[in-house]
C-alpha positions as a printed Julia matrix, in Angstrom:
309×3 Matrix{Float64}:
 -120.56  -47.98  45.83
 -123.79  -47.94  44.01
 -124.38  -49.9   40.91
 -126.75  -49.22  38.11
 -126.77  -49.62  34.4
 -127.65  -46.72  32.25
 -130.12  -48.36  29.93
 -132.68  -48.98  32.64
 -135.25  -46.21  32.71
 -138.81  -47.42  32.69
 -137.97  -51.04  33.45
 -140.58  -52.8   35.58
 -139.57  -55.78  37.7
 -142.18  -58.27  38.88
 -141.04  -59.34  42.34
 -142.03  -62.58  44.0
 -140.75  -61.84  47.49
 -143.33  -63.79  49.42
 -143.38  -66.88  47.23
 -139.85  -67.27  45.96
 -138.54  -69.35  48.87
 -140.94  -72.08  47.7
 -140.97  -71.27  44.0
 -138.43  -73.67  42.6
 -137.92  -74.33  38.94
 -138.49  -77.81  37.57
 -138.61  -78.87  33.96
 -138.7   -82.58  34.64
 -140.7   -84.66  37.1
 -139.08  -87.49  39.02
 -140.63  -89.9   36.54
 -139.39  -88.05  33.46
 -137.65  -89.94  30.73
 -133.99  -89.46  29.89
 -134.92  -86.91  27.25
 -136.16  -83.41  27.96
 -137.5   -80.57  25.9
 -134.11  -78.84  25.95
 -131.93  -81.89  25.3
 -129.8   -81.82  22.19
 -126.87  -83.78  20.91
 -123.65  -82.37  22.37
 -122.34  -79.49  20.35
 -118.63  -79.2   19.73
 -117.02  -75.8   20.09
 -114.98  -74.57  17.15
 -111.24  -75.08  17.46
 -110.41  -71.46  18.25
 -107.23  -70.78  20.23
 -108.17  -69.4   23.63
 -106.33  -66.5   25.24
 -104.21  -67.41  28.27
 -105.72  -67.13  31.74
 -103.99  -64.26  33.52
 -104.41  -61.98  36.5
 -104.73  -58.33  35.54
 -103.4   -55.78  37.99
 -105.42  -52.71  38.91
 -102.53  -50.56  37.71
 -102.69  -51.95  34.15
 -104.99  -49.28  32.73
 -103.62  -48.07  29.39
 -103.01  -44.34  29.27
 -104.49  -44.24  25.76
 -107.88  -45.63  26.88
 -110.7   -43.19  26.21
 -112.99  -43.93  29.17
 -115.93  -41.51  28.84
 -117.88  -41.54  32.1
 -121.66  -41.52  32.24
 -123.92  -41.26  35.26
 -126.6   -43.92  35.57
 -129.51  -44.01  37.97
 -131.62  -46.89  39.17
 -134.36  -46.3   41.73
 -132.27  -43.67  43.49
 -129.02  -45.62  43.15
 -126.46  -43.71  41.11
 -123.25  -45.12  39.63
 -120.67  -44.15  37.08
 -119.86  -46.25  34.06
 -117.52  -45.8   31.16
 -118.23  -45.94  27.47
 -115.41  -47.55  25.52
 -115.25  -48.16  21.78
 -114.78  -51.71  20.49
 -113.03  -50.13  17.51
 -110.45  -48.54  19.78
 -109.86  -51.59  21.97
 -110.25  -54.51  19.55
 -110.32  -52.92  16.11
 -113.94  -54.05  15.74
 -116.97  -52.0   14.75
 -120.59  -52.8   15.62
 -119.66  -56.22  16.98
 -121.09  -57.67  20.21
 -119.47  -61.06  19.8
 -116.5   -62.5   17.93
 -115.95  -66.08  19.18
 -112.48  -66.62  20.59
 -111.63  -62.93  20.35
 -114.3   -60.77  21.98
 -117.28  -61.82  24.13
 -119.23  -58.56  24.38
 -117.66  -57.25  27.59
 -117.61  -53.6   26.51
 -121.38  -53.42  26.15
 -123.74  -52.66  29.02
 -126.24  -55.52  28.95
 -129.76  -55.33  30.37
 -129.25  -58.33  32.6
 -126.6   -56.54  34.61
 -129.12  -53.88  35.49
 -131.7   -56.5   36.42
 -129.17  -58.26  38.61
 -128.33  -55.13  40.57
 -132.01  -54.42  41.2
 -132.49  -57.92  42.57
 -129.39  -57.76  44.76
 -130.35  -54.4   46.14
 -133.88  -55.54  46.93
 -132.72  -58.73  48.66
 -130.11  -56.78  50.59
 -132.65  -54.2   51.76
 -135.08  -56.88  52.96
 -132.36  -58.77  54.81
 -132.44  -61.88  52.63
 -128.74  -61.48  51.87
 -125.79  -59.51  53.2
 -122.48  -58.88  51.48
 -120.76  -57.77  54.67
 -117.49  -59.67  55.08
 -118.3   -62.05  52.19
 -116.26  -63.28  49.21
 -117.8   -62.45  45.84
 -116.96  -63.53  42.29
 -118.5   -61.78  39.3
 -118.29  -64.05  36.26
 -118.26  -62.46  32.81
 -118.16  -59.08  34.5
 -117.78  -56.58  31.65
 -118.57  -53.24  33.3
 -118.38  -54.95  36.7
 -121.22  -53.0   38.26
 -122.79  -55.89  40.23
 -119.39  -56.65  41.74
 -118.89  -52.97  42.5
 -122.25  -52.94  44.24
 -121.18  -55.88  46.41
 -117.98  -54.03  47.28
 -119.9   -50.94  48.33
 -122.14  -53.17  50.44
 -119.12  -54.27  52.47
 -117.84  -57.43  50.77
 -114.44  -58.53  52.09
 -113.27  -59.77  48.7
 -114.58  -59.08  45.2
 -112.97  -60.8   42.23
 -113.89  -59.84  38.68
 -113.58  -62.28  35.77
 -113.93  -61.56  32.08
 -112.9   -63.42  28.94
 -110.85  -60.44  27.74
 -108.01  -58.83  29.67
 -108.59  -55.72  27.54
 -112.11  -55.35  28.96
 -110.76  -55.45  32.5
 -108.03  -52.9   31.75
 -110.08  -50.47  29.69
 -113.47  -50.68  31.39
 -113.87  -52.72  34.59
 -110.92  -51.24  36.49
 -111.66  -47.63  35.46
 -115.32  -48.13  36.46
 -114.21  -49.37  39.86
 -111.85  -46.44  40.36
 -114.54  -43.94  39.33
 -117.11  -45.31  41.75
 -114.87  -45.38  44.81
 -113.16  -42.05  44.16
 -114.26  -38.47  44.41
 -115.66  -38.66  40.89
 -118.73  -40.42  42.23
 -121.42  -38.62  44.21
 -122.61  -41.91  45.69
 -122.54  -42.14  49.46
 -120.1   -44.87  50.43
 -117.48  -45.8   52.96
 -114.1   -45.58  51.22
 -112.41  -47.28  54.17
 -114.39  -50.46  53.53
 -113.41  -50.43  49.87
 -109.74  -49.85  50.68
 -109.63  -52.83  53.03
 -111.36  -55.22  50.62
 -109.44  -57.66  48.45
 -110.17  -56.66  44.86
 -108.61  -58.64  42.02
 -109.16  -59.13  38.3
 -108.81  -62.31  36.24
 -109.03  -62.81  32.47
 -109.52  -66.04  30.57
 -111.87  -68.79  29.52
 -114.16  -70.5   32.03
 -112.55  -73.86  31.29
 -109.28  -72.83  32.94
 -109.82  -69.71  35.03
 -110.46  -71.69  38.24
 -106.75  -72.52  38.38
 -106.03  -68.83  39.0
 -108.89  -67.94  41.32
 -107.81  -67.8   44.99
 -111.09  -68.98  46.51
 -111.95  -72.31  44.96
 -113.73  -75.03  46.89
 -112.16  -78.49  46.83
 -112.81  -81.82  48.52
 -109.88  -81.09  50.83
 -111.03  -77.54  51.54
 -114.8   -77.53  51.91
 -114.64  -74.17  53.67
 -113.17  -72.6   50.56
 -115.13  -71.04  47.76
 -117.01  -67.81  47.11
 -120.04  -66.89  49.21
 -121.67  -65.26  46.19
 -121.23  -65.81  42.47
 -122.85  -63.09  40.35
 -123.39  -63.36  36.61
 -125.45  -61.55  34.0
 -126.01  -62.5   30.36
 -123.53  -65.38  30.59
 -125.78  -68.22  29.39
 -126.3   -67.1   25.79
 -124.18  -69.81  24.12
 -125.26  -73.45  24.26
 -121.7   -74.67  23.79
 -120.45  -72.95  26.95
 -123.25  -73.81  29.39
 -121.65  -76.97  30.78
 -118.27  -75.24  31.16
 -119.88  -72.38  33.03
 -121.8   -74.75  35.28
 -118.63  -76.71  36.07
 -116.91  -73.47  37.08
 -119.75  -72.57  39.43
 -119.57  -75.94  41.16
 -115.82  -75.57  41.63
 -115.98  -72.04  42.97
 -119.09  -71.8   45.14
 -118.71  -72.15  48.9
 -120.41  -75.25  50.29
 -123.01  -75.48  51.72
 -124.15  -71.87  52.02
 -122.91  -70.26  48.8
 -125.44  -68.58  46.51
 -125.47  -67.85  42.78
 -127.44  -64.95  41.33
 -127.97  -65.25  37.58
 -129.64  -62.68  35.32
 -130.42  -63.69  31.76
 -132.97  -63.72  28.99
 -135.24  -66.73  28.78
 -133.94  -67.39  25.3
 -131.22  -65.9   23.11
 -132.33  -65.96  19.52
 -129.66  -67.03  17.08
 -127.37  -68.7   19.62
 -129.81  -71.01  21.39
 -128.89  -70.38  25.01
 -131.0   -68.84  27.75
 -131.94  -69.08  31.4
 -134.29  -72.05  30.95
 -131.73  -73.96  28.93
 -129.15  -73.47  31.66
 -131.6   -74.37  34.41
 -132.49  -77.63  32.71
 -128.81  -78.56  32.96
 -128.74  -77.55  36.62
 -131.8   -79.64  37.38
 -130.4   -82.69  35.64
 -127.31  -82.56  37.84
 -129.36  -82.38  41.02
 -126.83  -80.44  43.09
 -128.61  -77.08  43.26
 -132.13  -75.88  43.8
 -133.24  -72.85  41.79
 -135.79  -70.15  42.58
 -137.08  -67.24  40.54
 -136.21  -63.87  42.05
 -137.56  -61.51  39.39
 -139.15  -61.48  35.95
 -138.87  -58.46  33.68
 -141.43  -58.02  30.9
 -141.08  -54.39  29.83
 -141.46  -55.05  26.11
 -137.98  -53.76  25.29
 -136.56  -57.24  24.75
 -137.23  -60.91  25.22
 -138.47  -61.8   28.73
 -135.63  -61.45  31.22
 -135.22  -63.22  34.55
 -133.12  -63.26  37.69
 -132.62  -66.65  39.32
 -131.04  -67.76  42.56
 -129.17  -71.08  42.91
 -128.31  -72.7   46.24
 -127.07  -76.11  47.31
 -129.81  -78.62  48.09
């Protein structure tokens, strides 16, 4: 399976292949005070009822879903993605985010494209391999990074999104399209058929209770080998919850997180640097910059890699 996002033509990625193993991110020196440039008073989330955490079956695609396929190409990598209306699925028009109801999963975000480029590059150069590995895509939406991992031979790929509707109307149909005869991408369907592919909907604060591969003190061999996420760090109020989920789910000591995000999300206050300041404070992971994208089409975008120290 190939993965690419259709809004990517002309994007230039500044790679740091030779330096990145030593290029770690640090906002604070060892002598820093207890207050950093990104520290704020804790923000309380609004009391919005959260949808239940549920597993969505691959067969739960509504017959009424209008899943218009589009071909997308990225440096010779071609995938299929659907275009689904938020009006049709949620009764919303021109809305990317409605807290507690819809978290933007039907939109193809730039970070997903950046993430696939980084994964493909690291896979080609032998820095990573998905063969036989367990992968979790957090906040998956279209699910293309997870689909890419599946096509690269992952043994298990689990997709998580806030909305079950996104999984049913978009993620699952995208998966089916890219592993079926509809796709012209060269792949090994046998590998895909043998892989464990599952879908989970719900908030990050409780979804770990459903996920099959969660690392615990009693099961240090558990956990996902790779956690993939794109455009998930936009909201300040959810950064700690997301970070807690990563620590629960990542395989110790060799698990790796790939995160694609904008440096800063105007209007909501989150961003890659804000999240990384939290990571650094905790001291569990090291972080290294994989790619920086400065194509002028948006705020500066980045891909980061997290690994246990």
